């Protein structure tokens, strides 16, 4: 099934100058960039995006990290895009990520883990709508 998913290259990925490397992996694996914009999230924007994690002990640190510099927001589109994106990123904790994945290759910690990807169709719909209007997504 052709799906859309939200991808974020987090502030650490932007700082490490690997935007192109990450997008190259998506494109080489059948995902298309259907929308993209760079943004420096406000604290409120980060808190709203990660609201589902608001009770977790890492929430405030996560929001601080996500507002520490600009991010690249993208909508990726393709066959099984949600699972494909997560497979390419690898496990949340880079120490547990499979060899050859984005997080294994580039991430420093479970928090500074380079990229975010929606984890299910419902979250993808929420997350894409949180950052993009329909007019900004190219079909
Ligand atoms: P992400 O896939 O964007 O979803 C939630 C984020 O919270 C996750 O990537 C990490 O950046 C962060 N995170 C998840 N689990 C932990 C944890 N145990 N400790 C610190 N940060 C975490």
Short mmCIF file of N, CA, C and O and ligand atoms in Angstrom, two decimals:
data_model
loop_
_atom_site.label_atom_id
_atom_site.label_comp_id
_atom_site.label_asym_id
_atom_site.label_seq_id
_atom_site.Cartn_x
_atom_site.Cartn_y
_atom_site.Cartn_z
N UNK A 1 0.84 -1.20 0.00
CA UNK A 1 0.00 0.00 0.00
C UNK A 1 0.88 1.26 0.00
O UNK A 1 1.83 1.35 0.77
N UNK A 2 0.54 2.20 -0.86
CA UNK A 2 1.29 3.46 -0.87
C UNK A 2 0.87 4.27 0.35
O UNK A 2 -0.32 4.51 0.56
N UNK A 3 1.84 4.66 1.14
CA UNK A 3 1.58 5.41 2.38
C UNK A 3 2.39 6.71 2.39
O UNK A 3 3.37 6.83 1.68
N UNK A 4 1.96 7.59 3.30
CA UNK A 4 2.77 8.78 3.61
C UNK A 4 3.14 8.70 5.08
O UNK A 4 2.37 8.22 5.91
N UNK A 5 4.32 9.22 5.39
CA UNK A 5 4.78 9.24 6.78
C UNK A 5 5.55 10.53 7.03
O UNK A 5 6.08 11.13 6.10
N UNK A 6 5.56 10.96 8.28
CA UNK A 6 6.34 12.15 8.62
C UNK A 6 7.75 11.75 9.02
O UNK A 6 7.94 10.85 9.85
N UNK A 7 8.71 12.42 8.43
CA UNK A 7 10.12 12.24 8.81
C UNK A 7 10.65 13.57 9.32
O UNK A 7 10.35 14.62 8.74
N UNK A 8 11.41 13.51 10.40
CA UNK A 8 12.12 14.71 10.87
C UNK A 8 13.60 14.38 10.95
O UNK A 8 13.98 13.39 11.59
N UNK A 9 14.42 15.20 10.30
CA UNK A 9 15.85 15.16 10.60
C UNK A 9 16.04 16.13 11.76
O UNK A 9 15.78 17.33 11.65
N UNK A 10 16.40 15.58 12.91
CA UNK A 10 16.44 16.32 14.17
C UNK A 10 17.64 17.29 14.21
O UNK A 10 18.52 17.23 13.36
N UNK A 11 17.67 18.16 15.23
CA UNK A 11 18.75 19.16 15.28
C UNK A 11 20.16 18.56 15.22
O UNK A 11 21.06 19.17 14.63
N UNK A 12 20.35 17.36 15.77
CA UNK A 12 21.69 16.74 15.72
C UNK A 12 22.04 16.34 14.29
O UNK A 12 23.19 16.48 13.87
N UNK A 13 21.07 15.87 13.53
CA UNK A 13 21.31 15.50 12.14
C UNK A 13 21.64 16.72 11.29
O UNK A 13 22.52 16.66 10.42
N UNK A 14 20.94 17.83 11.55
CA UNK A 14 21.23 19.07 10.82
C UNK A 14 22.63 19.56 11.19
O UNK A 14 23.43 19.91 10.32
N UNK A 15 22.96 19.54 12.50
CA UNK A 15 24.28 20.00 12.96
C UNK A 15 25.41 19.16 12.38
O UNK A 15 26.48 19.66 12.07
N UNK A 16 25.16 17.85 12.22
CA UNK A 16 26.20 16.96 11.69
C UNK A 16 26.32 17.04 10.17
O UNK A 16 27.15 16.32 9.58
N UNK A 17 25.45 17.86 9.56
CA UNK A 17 25.55 18.09 8.10
C UNK A 17 25.31 16.81 7.30
O UNK A 17 26.00 16.55 6.30
N UNK A 18 24.33 16.02 7.76
CA UNK A 18 24.05 14.76 7.07
C UNK A 18 22.63 14.72 6.49
O UNK A 18 22.09 13.64 6.26
N UNK A 19 22.05 15.89 6.25
CA UNK A 19 20.72 15.93 5.63
C UNK A 19 20.73 15.14 4.31
O UNK A 19 19.87 14.30 4.06
N UNK A 20 21.73 15.43 3.48
CA UNK A 20 21.80 14.77 2.17
C UNK A 20 21.99 13.27 2.29
O UNK A 20 21.36 12.49 1.58
N UNK A 21 22.84 12.86 3.22
CA UNK A 21 23.09 11.43 3.43
C UNK A 21 21.81 10.70 3.85
O UNK A 21 21.52 9.59 3.37
N UNK A 22 21.04 11.32 4.74
CA UNK A 22 19.80 10.68 5.21
C UNK A 22 18.78 10.61 4.07
O UNK A 22 18.17 9.56 3.82
N UNK A 23 18.61 11.71 3.35
CA UNK A 23 17.63 11.71 2.24
C UNK A 23 18.07 10.72 1.16
O UNK A 23 17.24 10.03 0.57
N UNK A 24 19.36 10.63 0.93
CA UNK A 24 19.87 9.68 -0.08
C UNK A 24 19.44 8.25 0.26
O UNK A 24 19.03 7.48 -0.61
N UNK A 25 19.48 7.92 1.54
CA UNK A 25 19.07 6.56 1.96
C UNK A 25 17.58 6.35 1.73
O UNK A 25 17.15 5.27 1.31
N UNK A 26 16.78 7.39 2.02
CA UNK A 26 15.34 7.26 1.77
C UNK A 26 15.09 7.05 0.28
O UNK A 26 14.37 6.13 -0.13
N UNK A 27 15.68 7.90 -0.54
CA UNK A 27 15.43 7.84 -1.98
C UNK A 27 15.94 6.53 -2.59
O UNK A 27 15.30 5.95 -3.46
N UNK A 28 17.09 6.06 -2.10
CA UNK A 28 17.66 4.82 -2.64
C UNK A 28 16.81 3.60 -2.28
O UNK A 28 16.97 2.53 -2.87
N UNK A 29 15.92 3.78 -1.31
CA UNK A 29 15.08 2.67 -0.86
C UNK A 29 13.60 2.88 -1.21
O UNK A 29 12.71 2.36 -0.55
N UNK A 30 13.36 3.65 -2.24
CA UNK A 30 12.01 3.73 -2.81
C UNK A 30 11.09 4.77 -2.19
O UNK A 30 9.91 4.82 -2.54
N UNK A 31 11.61 5.58 -1.27
CA UNK A 31 10.76 6.64 -0.69
C UNK A 31 10.98 7.93 -1.46
O UNK A 31 12.12 8.26 -1.83
N UNK A 32 9.88 8.66 -1.67
CA UNK A 32 9.97 9.96 -2.35
C UNK A 32 9.70 11.07 -1.36
O UNK A 32 8.83 10.92 -0.47
N UNK A 33 10.41 12.19 -1.49
CA UNK A 33 10.12 13.36 -0.66
C UNK A 33 8.92 14.07 -1.30
O UNK A 33 9.02 14.60 -2.40
N UNK A 34 7.78 14.07 -0.58
CA UNK A 34 6.55 14.68 -1.11
C UNK A 34 6.35 16.09 -0.56
O UNK A 34 5.54 16.86 -1.08
N UNK A 35 7.08 16.42 0.51
CA UNK A 35 7.02 17.77 1.10
C UNK A 35 8.26 17.92 1.96
O UNK A 35 8.76 16.94 2.52
N UNK A 36 8.75 19.15 2.09
CA UNK A 36 9.92 19.39 2.93
C UNK A 36 9.99 20.85 3.33
O UNK A 36 9.70 21.74 2.52
N UNK A 37 10.35 21.10 4.58
CA UNK A 37 10.67 22.47 5.00
C UNK A 37 11.54 22.43 6.25
O UNK A 37 11.45 21.52 7.07
N UNK A 38 12.37 23.45 6.36
CA UNK A 38 13.22 23.58 7.53
C UNK A 38 12.53 24.51 8.51
O UNK A 38 11.90 25.49 8.11
N UNK A 39 12.67 24.18 9.81
CA UNK A 39 11.97 24.98 10.81
C UNK A 39 12.71 24.87 12.14
O UNK A 39 13.21 23.79 12.48
N UNK A 40 12.78 25.97 12.87
CA UNK A 40 13.28 25.92 14.24
C UNK A 40 12.05 25.88 15.14
O UNK A 40 11.33 26.88 15.27
N UNK A 41 11.77 24.73 15.73
CA UNK A 41 10.54 24.56 16.51
C UNK A 41 10.57 25.41 17.77
O UNK A 41 11.60 25.53 18.43
N UNK A 42 9.42 25.97 18.10
CA UNK A 42 9.27 26.61 19.41
C UNK A 42 9.05 25.50 20.45
O UNK A 42 8.72 24.35 20.09
N UNK A 43 9.20 25.86 21.72
CA UNK A 43 8.97 24.87 22.77
C UNK A 43 7.54 24.34 22.70
O UNK A 43 7.29 23.14 22.80
N UNK A 44 6.59 25.23 22.49
CA UNK A 44 5.18 24.82 22.39
C UNK A 44 4.95 23.86 21.22
O UNK A 44 4.18 22.90 21.33
N UNK A 45 5.59 24.14 20.09
CA UNK A 45 5.44 23.27 18.93
C UNK A 45 6.01 21.88 19.20
O UNK A 45 5.42 20.86 18.82
N UNK A 46 7.17 21.82 19.87
CA UNK A 46 7.78 20.53 20.20
C UNK A 46 6.92 19.78 21.22
O UNK A 46 6.69 18.58 21.08
N UNK A 47 6.43 20.50 22.22
CA UNK A 47 5.59 19.85 23.24
C UNK A 47 4.31 19.30 22.63
O UNK A 47 3.86 18.22 22.98
N UNK A 48 3.72 20.04 21.70
CA UNK A 48 2.49 19.58 21.05
C UNK A 48 2.74 18.38 20.17
O UNK A 48 1.94 17.44 20.13
N UNK A 49 3.86 18.39 19.48
CA UNK A 49 4.19 17.26 18.60
C UNK A 49 4.39 15.98 19.40
O UNK A 49 3.93 14.91 19.01
N UNK A 50 5.08 16.10 20.54
CA UNK A 50 5.40 14.92 21.35
C UNK A 50 4.43 14.77 22.54
O UNK A 50 4.78 14.13 23.53
N UNK A 51 3.24 15.33 22.42
CA UNK A 51 2.27 15.31 23.54
C UNK A 51 2.03 13.89 24.07
O UNK A 51 1.83 13.70 25.27
N UNK A 52 2.08 12.91 23.18
CA UNK A 52 1.85 11.52 23.58
C UNK A 52 2.89 11.05 24.60
O UNK A 52 2.66 10.12 25.37
N UNK A 53 4.05 11.72 24.62
CA UNK A 53 5.12 11.35 25.57
C UNK A 53 5.17 12.27 26.79
O UNK A 53 6.13 12.20 27.56
N UNK A 54 4.13 13.11 26.99
CA UNK A 54 4.24 14.17 28.00
C UNK A 54 4.41 13.65 29.43
O UNK A 54 4.95 14.36 30.27
N UNK A 55 4.00 12.41 29.69
CA UNK A 55 4.15 11.87 31.06
C UNK A 55 5.48 11.16 31.25
O UNK A 55 5.81 10.74 32.37
N UNK A 56 6.25 11.02 30.18
CA UNK A 56 7.51 10.26 30.27
C UNK A 56 8.60 11.10 30.93
O UNK A 56 8.63 12.32 30.78
N UNK A 57 9.52 10.44 31.63
CA UNK A 57 10.57 11.19 32.33
C UNK A 57 11.48 11.98 31.39
O UNK A 57 12.08 12.97 31.80
N UNK A 58 11.58 11.54 30.13
CA UNK A 58 12.49 12.21 29.20
C UNK A 58 11.84 13.35 28.43
O UNK A 58 12.47 13.97 27.57
N UNK A 59 10.54 13.66 28.75
CA UNK A 59 9.80 14.61 27.92
C UNK A 59 10.44 16.00 27.86
O UNK A 59 10.61 16.56 26.77
N UNK A 60 10.79 16.57 29.00
CA UNK A 60 11.29 17.96 28.96
C UNK A 60 12.66 18.02 28.29
O UNK A 60 12.95 18.93 27.51
N UNK A 61 13.50 17.01 28.55
CA UNK A 61 14.80 16.96 27.89
C UNK A 61 14.63 16.79 26.38
O UNK A 61 15.31 17.44 25.57
N UNK A 62 13.70 15.94 25.98
CA UNK A 62 13.42 15.72 24.56
C UNK A 62 12.99 17.03 23.87
O UNK A 62 13.48 17.36 22.79
N UNK A 63 12.09 17.76 24.53
CA UNK A 63 11.60 19.01 23.92
C UNK A 63 12.70 20.07 23.85
O UNK A 63 12.79 20.83 22.89
N UNK A 64 13.56 20.09 24.87
CA UNK A 64 14.70 21.01 24.85
C UNK A 64 15.63 20.67 23.68
O UNK A 64 16.07 21.54 22.93
N UNK A 65 15.91 19.39 23.54
CA UNK A 65 16.76 18.94 22.42
C UNK A 65 16.13 19.29 21.07
O UNK A 65 16.81 19.80 20.17
N UNK A 66 14.84 19.04 20.93
CA UNK A 66 14.18 19.26 19.63
C UNK A 66 14.09 20.74 19.26
O UNK A 66 13.82 21.07 18.10
N UNK A 67 14.30 21.62 20.26
CA UNK A 67 14.27 23.07 19.98
C UNK A 67 15.69 23.66 20.00
O UNK A 67 15.85 24.88 19.99
N UNK A 68 16.71 22.79 20.01
CA UNK A 68 18.09 23.28 20.14
C UNK A 68 18.67 23.77 18.82
O UNK A 68 19.80 24.28 18.78
N UNK A 69 17.93 23.62 17.74
CA UNK A 69 18.38 24.08 16.42
C UNK A 69 17.33 23.72 15.41
O UNK A 69 16.35 23.06 15.74
N UNK A 70 17.52 24.13 14.15
CA UNK A 70 16.52 23.83 13.13
C UNK A 70 16.42 22.33 12.84
O UNK A 70 17.38 21.59 13.04
N UNK A 71 15.27 21.93 12.36
CA UNK A 71 15.03 20.54 11.93
C UNK A 71 14.59 20.57 10.47
O UNK A 71 14.15 21.62 9.97
N UNK A 72 14.70 19.44 9.80
CA UNK A 72 14.10 19.32 8.47
C UNK A 72 12.87 18.42 8.58
O UNK A 72 12.98 17.26 8.97
N UNK A 73 11.72 19.02 8.30
CA UNK A 73 10.45 18.28 8.32
C UNK A 73 10.17 17.78 6.91
O UNK A 73 10.27 18.56 5.95
N UNK A 74 9.79 16.51 6.79
CA UNK A 74 9.49 15.96 5.46
C UNK A 74 8.29 15.03 5.52
O UNK A 74 8.07 14.34 6.51
N UNK A 75 7.56 15.00 4.41
CA UNK A 75 6.59 13.93 4.19
C UNK A 75 7.24 12.98 3.19
O UNK A 75 7.67 13.42 2.11
N UNK A 76 7.35 11.72 3.57
CA UNK A 76 7.88 10.70 2.66
C UNK A 76 6.72 9.86 2.16
O UNK A 76 5.78 9.55 2.92
N UNK A 77 6.80 9.48 0.90
CA UNK A 77 5.71 8.72 0.29
C UNK A 77 6.27 7.49 -0.42
O UNK A 77 7.33 7.58 -1.06
N UNK A 78 5.56 6.37 -0.30
CA UNK A 78 5.99 5.17 -1.03
C UNK A 78 5.30 3.94 -0.50
O UNK A 78 4.53 3.99 0.46
N UNK A 79 5.61 2.82 -1.13
CA UNK A 79 5.06 1.53 -0.73
C UNK A 79 5.50 1.22 0.71
O UNK A 79 6.70 1.19 0.99
N UNK A 80 4.54 1.03 1.60
CA UNK A 80 4.86 0.71 2.99
C UNK A 80 5.78 1.74 3.64
O UNK A 80 6.68 1.39 4.42
N UNK A 81 5.55 3.02 3.35
CA UNK A 81 6.49 4.08 3.76
C UNK A 81 6.71 4.15 5.27
O UNK A 81 7.82 4.46 5.72
N UNK A 82 5.69 3.86 6.06
CA UNK A 82 5.81 3.99 7.52
C UNK A 82 6.83 2.98 8.05
O UNK A 82 7.79 3.35 8.76
N UNK A 83 6.67 1.72 7.68
CA UNK A 83 7.60 0.68 8.14
C UNK A 83 8.97 0.84 7.49
O UNK A 83 10.01 0.63 8.13
N UNK A 84 8.98 1.20 6.21
CA UNK A 84 10.25 1.35 5.49
C UNK A 84 11.13 2.43 6.14
O UNK A 84 12.32 2.24 6.36
N UNK A 85 10.48 3.56 6.47
CA UNK A 85 11.23 4.65 7.11
C UNK A 85 11.81 4.17 8.45
O UNK A 85 12.98 4.43 8.77
N UNK A 86 11.01 3.45 9.22
CA UNK A 86 11.48 2.99 10.54
C UNK A 86 12.59 1.95 10.42
O UNK A 86 13.53 1.93 11.21
N UNK A 87 12.48 1.12 9.38
CA UNK A 87 13.53 0.13 9.12
C UNK A 87 14.85 0.83 8.77
O UNK A 87 15.92 0.46 9.28
N UNK A 88 14.78 1.87 7.96
CA UNK A 88 15.99 2.58 7.55
C UNK A 88 16.61 3.35 8.72
O UNK A 88 17.83 3.47 8.81
N UNK A 89 15.75 3.87 9.63
CA UNK A 89 16.27 4.59 10.81
C UNK A 89 16.92 3.64 11.80
O UNK A 89 17.91 3.98 12.43
N UNK A 90 16.33 2.46 12.00
CA UNK A 90 16.80 1.53 13.03
C UNK A 90 16.15 1.83 14.36
O UNK A 90 15.38 2.78 14.50
N UNK A 91 16.49 1.04 15.37
CA UNK A 91 15.88 1.16 16.69
C UNK A 91 16.13 2.55 17.29
O UNK A 91 17.15 3.18 17.00
N UNK A 92 15.19 2.99 18.15
CA UNK A 92 15.29 4.31 18.81
C UNK A 92 16.65 4.49 19.47
O UNK A 92 17.27 5.55 19.36
N UNK A 93 17.09 3.46 20.19
CA UNK A 93 18.39 3.49 20.86
C UNK A 93 19.47 3.03 19.87
O UNK A 93 19.46 1.87 19.44
N UNK A 94 20.39 3.92 19.50
CA UNK A 94 21.39 3.54 18.49
C UNK A 94 22.20 2.31 18.89
O UNK A 94 22.67 1.56 18.04
N UNK A 95 22.34 2.09 20.21
CA UNK A 95 23.09 0.91 20.67
C UNK A 95 22.38 -0.38 20.28
O UNK A 95 23.00 -1.44 20.19
N UNK A 96 21.06 -0.26 20.05
CA UNK A 96 20.29 -1.46 19.69
C UNK A 96 19.93 -1.48 18.20
O UNK A 96 19.25 -2.40 17.74
N UNK A 97 20.33 -0.45 17.48
CA UNK A 97 19.96 -0.36 16.05
C UNK A 97 20.80 -1.32 15.21
O UNK A 97 21.98 -1.56 15.51
N UNK A 98 20.19 -1.86 14.18
CA UNK A 98 20.87 -2.82 13.31
C UNK A 98 21.98 -2.11 12.50
O UNK A 98 21.87 -0.92 12.20
N UNK A 99 23.02 -2.88 12.15
CA UNK A 99 24.09 -2.32 11.32
C UNK A 99 23.54 -1.75 10.02
O UNK A 99 22.60 -2.31 9.45
N UNK A 100 24.12 -0.64 9.60
CA UNK A 100 23.70 -0.04 8.33
C UNK A 100 22.51 0.88 8.42
O UNK A 100 22.11 1.48 7.43
N UNK A 101 21.92 0.99 9.63
CA UNK A 101 20.78 1.90 9.78
C UNK A 101 21.29 3.31 10.09
O UNK A 101 22.44 3.50 10.51
N UNK A 102 20.40 4.27 9.87
CA UNK A 102 20.75 5.69 10.07
C UNK A 102 21.20 5.93 11.51
O UNK A 102 22.21 6.59 11.77
N UNK A 103 20.43 5.42 12.46
CA UNK A 103 20.77 5.67 13.86
C UNK A 103 22.04 4.95 14.28
O UNK A 103 22.86 5.49 15.04
N UNK A 104 22.23 3.72 13.81
CA UNK A 104 23.47 2.99 14.13
C UNK A 104 24.68 3.76 13.60
O UNK A 104 25.70 3.89 14.28
N UNK A 105 24.54 4.28 12.40
CA UNK A 105 25.69 4.92 11.75
C UNK A 105 25.97 6.32 12.30
O UNK A 105 27.12 6.75 12.28
N UNK A 106 24.93 7.04 12.75
CA UNK A 106 25.14 8.47 13.05
C UNK A 106 24.70 8.94 14.44
O UNK A 106 25.09 10.03 14.85
N UNK A 107 23.84 8.19 15.15
CA UNK A 107 23.25 8.74 16.37
C UNK A 107 24.18 8.60 17.57
O UNK A 107 24.93 7.63 17.70
N UNK A 108 24.10 9.57 18.49
CA UNK A 108 24.94 9.58 19.69
C UNK A 108 24.26 8.98 20.90
O UNK A 108 24.93 8.53 21.83
N UNK A 109 22.94 9.02 20.96
CA UNK A 109 22.24 8.53 22.15
C UNK A 109 20.78 8.25 21.82
O UNK A 109 20.31 8.57 20.72
N UNK A 110 20.06 7.68 22.80
CA UNK A 110 18.64 7.38 22.59
C UNK A 110 17.84 8.66 22.37
O UNK A 110 16.82 8.65 21.69
N UNK A 111 18.31 9.78 22.92
CA UNK A 111 17.61 11.06 22.69
C UNK A 111 18.09 11.73 21.40
O UNK A 111 17.27 12.07 20.54
N UNK A 112 19.38 11.89 21.27
CA UNK A 112 19.95 12.51 20.06
C UNK A 112 20.12 11.41 19.02
O UNK A 112 21.21 10.87 18.84
N UNK A 113 18.99 11.08 18.38
CA UNK A 113 18.99 9.90 17.50
C UNK A 113 18.69 10.24 16.05
O UNK A 113 18.11 9.45 15.32
N UNK A 114 19.05 11.46 15.65
CA UNK A 114 19.13 11.89 14.23
C UNK A 114 17.79 12.07 13.52
O UNK A 114 17.60 13.06 12.81
N UNK A 115 16.89 11.09 13.68
CA UNK A 115 15.68 11.15 12.85
C UNK A 115 14.46 10.67 13.62
O UNK A 115 14.58 9.89 14.58
N UNK A 116 13.32 11.18 13.22
CA UNK A 116 12.04 10.70 13.72
C UNK A 116 11.23 10.17 12.56
O UNK A 116 11.27 10.73 11.47
N UNK A 117 10.44 9.13 12.80
CA UNK A 117 9.49 8.65 11.80
C UNK A 117 8.21 8.21 12.48
O UNK A 117 8.24 7.59 13.54
N UNK A 118 7.08 8.52 11.86
CA UNK A 118 5.78 8.11 12.41
C UNK A 118 5.76 6.60 12.61
O UNK A 118 6.33 5.85 11.82
N UNK A 119 5.04 6.14 13.66
CA UNK A 119 5.07 4.71 13.96
C UNK A 119 3.82 3.93 13.54
O UNK A 119 3.79 2.71 13.68
N UNK A 120 2.80 4.62 13.01
CA UNK A 120 1.56 3.93 12.62
C UNK A 120 0.75 4.87 11.73
O UNK A 120 0.99 6.09 11.74
N UNK A 121 -0.22 4.34 10.98
CA UNK A 121 -1.02 5.21 10.09
C UNK A 121 -1.71 6.36 10.82
O UNK A 121 -1.72 7.49 10.31
N UNK A 122 -2.22 6.12 12.03
CA UNK A 122 -2.93 7.18 12.77
C UNK A 122 -1.95 8.27 13.19
O UNK A 122 -2.26 9.47 13.11
N UNK A 123 -0.77 7.86 13.67
CA UNK A 123 0.22 8.87 14.08
C UNK A 123 0.75 9.62 12.86
O UNK A 123 0.99 10.82 12.92
N UNK A 124 0.90 8.92 11.73
CA UNK A 124 1.37 9.59 10.51
C UNK A 124 0.37 10.68 10.11
O UNK A 124 0.77 11.79 9.78
N UNK A 125 -0.91 10.38 10.18
CA UNK A 125 -1.93 11.37 9.79
C UNK A 125 -1.86 12.58 10.72
O UNK A 125 -1.88 13.74 10.27
N UNK A 126 -1.74 12.34 12.02
CA UNK A 126 -1.64 13.44 12.98
C UNK A 126 -0.37 14.26 12.75
O UNK A 126 -0.41 15.49 12.69
N UNK A 127 0.74 13.56 12.61
CA UNK A 127 2.04 14.25 12.54
C UNK A 127 2.19 15.04 11.23
O UNK A 127 2.74 16.13 11.22
N UNK A 128 1.71 14.47 10.11
CA UNK A 128 1.78 15.19 8.83
C UNK A 128 0.91 16.45 8.94
O UNK A 128 1.35 17.55 8.58
N UNK A 129 -0.30 16.30 9.46
CA UNK A 129 -1.22 17.44 9.59
C UNK A 129 -0.73 18.49 10.57
O UNK A 129 -1.10 19.66 10.48
N UNK A 130 0.11 18.07 11.52
CA UNK A 130 0.64 19.00 12.52
C UNK A 130 1.57 20.03 11.85
O UNK A 130 1.61 21.19 12.27
N UNK A 131 2.28 19.61 10.83
CA UNK A 131 3.28 20.48 10.21
C UNK A 131 2.97 20.92 8.79
O UNK A 131 3.55 21.89 8.31
N UNK A 132 2.12 20.18 8.06
CA UNK A 132 1.92 20.49 6.65
C UNK A 132 0.43 20.63 6.32
O UNK A 132 -0.39 19.86 6.81
N UNK A 133 0.15 21.60 5.45
CA UNK A 133 -1.20 21.68 4.89
C UNK A 133 -1.23 20.84 3.61
O UNK A 133 -0.18 20.53 3.03
N UNK A 134 -2.40 20.48 3.17
CA UNK A 134 -2.55 19.67 1.96
C UNK A 134 -1.85 20.31 0.76
O UNK A 134 -1.27 19.61 -0.07
N UNK A 135 -1.90 21.63 0.69
CA UNK A 135 -1.31 22.33 -0.46
C UNK A 135 0.21 22.23 -0.51
O UNK A 135 0.83 22.47 -1.54
N UNK A 136 0.82 21.85 0.62
CA UNK A 136 2.30 21.77 0.68
C UNK A 136 2.81 20.36 0.35
O UNK A 136 4.01 20.13 0.37
N UNK A 137 1.88 19.41 0.12
CA UNK A 137 2.27 18.03 -0.13
C UNK A 137 2.05 17.70 -1.60
O UNK A 137 0.95 17.88 -2.12
N UNK A 138 3.11 17.24 -2.27
CA UNK A 138 3.06 17.03 -3.72
C UNK A 138 2.81 15.56 -4.03
O UNK A 138 3.52 14.70 -3.54
N UNK A 139 1.80 15.31 -4.84
CA UNK A 139 1.39 13.94 -5.12
C UNK A 139 1.98 13.42 -6.39
O UNK A 139 2.51 13.47 -7.15
P1 LIG B 1 11.40 9.53 18.41
O1 LIG B 1 11.30 8.40 17.46
O2 LIG B 1 11.37 10.91 17.84
O3 LIG B 1 10.23 9.40 19.48
C1 LIG B 1 10.33 9.94 20.77
C2 LIG B 1 11.70 10.42 21.09
O4 LIG B 1 11.97 10.51 22.48
C3 LIG B 1 12.72 9.39 20.58
O5 LIG B 1 12.78 9.40 19.21
C4 LIG B 1 13.95 9.86 21.31
O6 LIG B 1 14.53 11.02 20.73
C5 LIG B 1 13.34 10.21 22.65
N1 LIG B 1 13.38 9.07 23.56
C6 LIG B 1 12.74 7.92 23.48
N2 LIG B 1 12.99 7.12 24.51
C7 LIG B 1 13.82 7.80 25.26
C8 LIG B 1 14.47 7.51 26.47
N3 LIG B 1 14.26 6.34 27.12
N4 LIG B 1 15.28 8.44 26.97
C9 LIG B 1 15.45 9.62 26.33
N5 LIG B 1 14.86 9.94 25.17
C10 LIG B 1 14.06 9.03 24.64
#
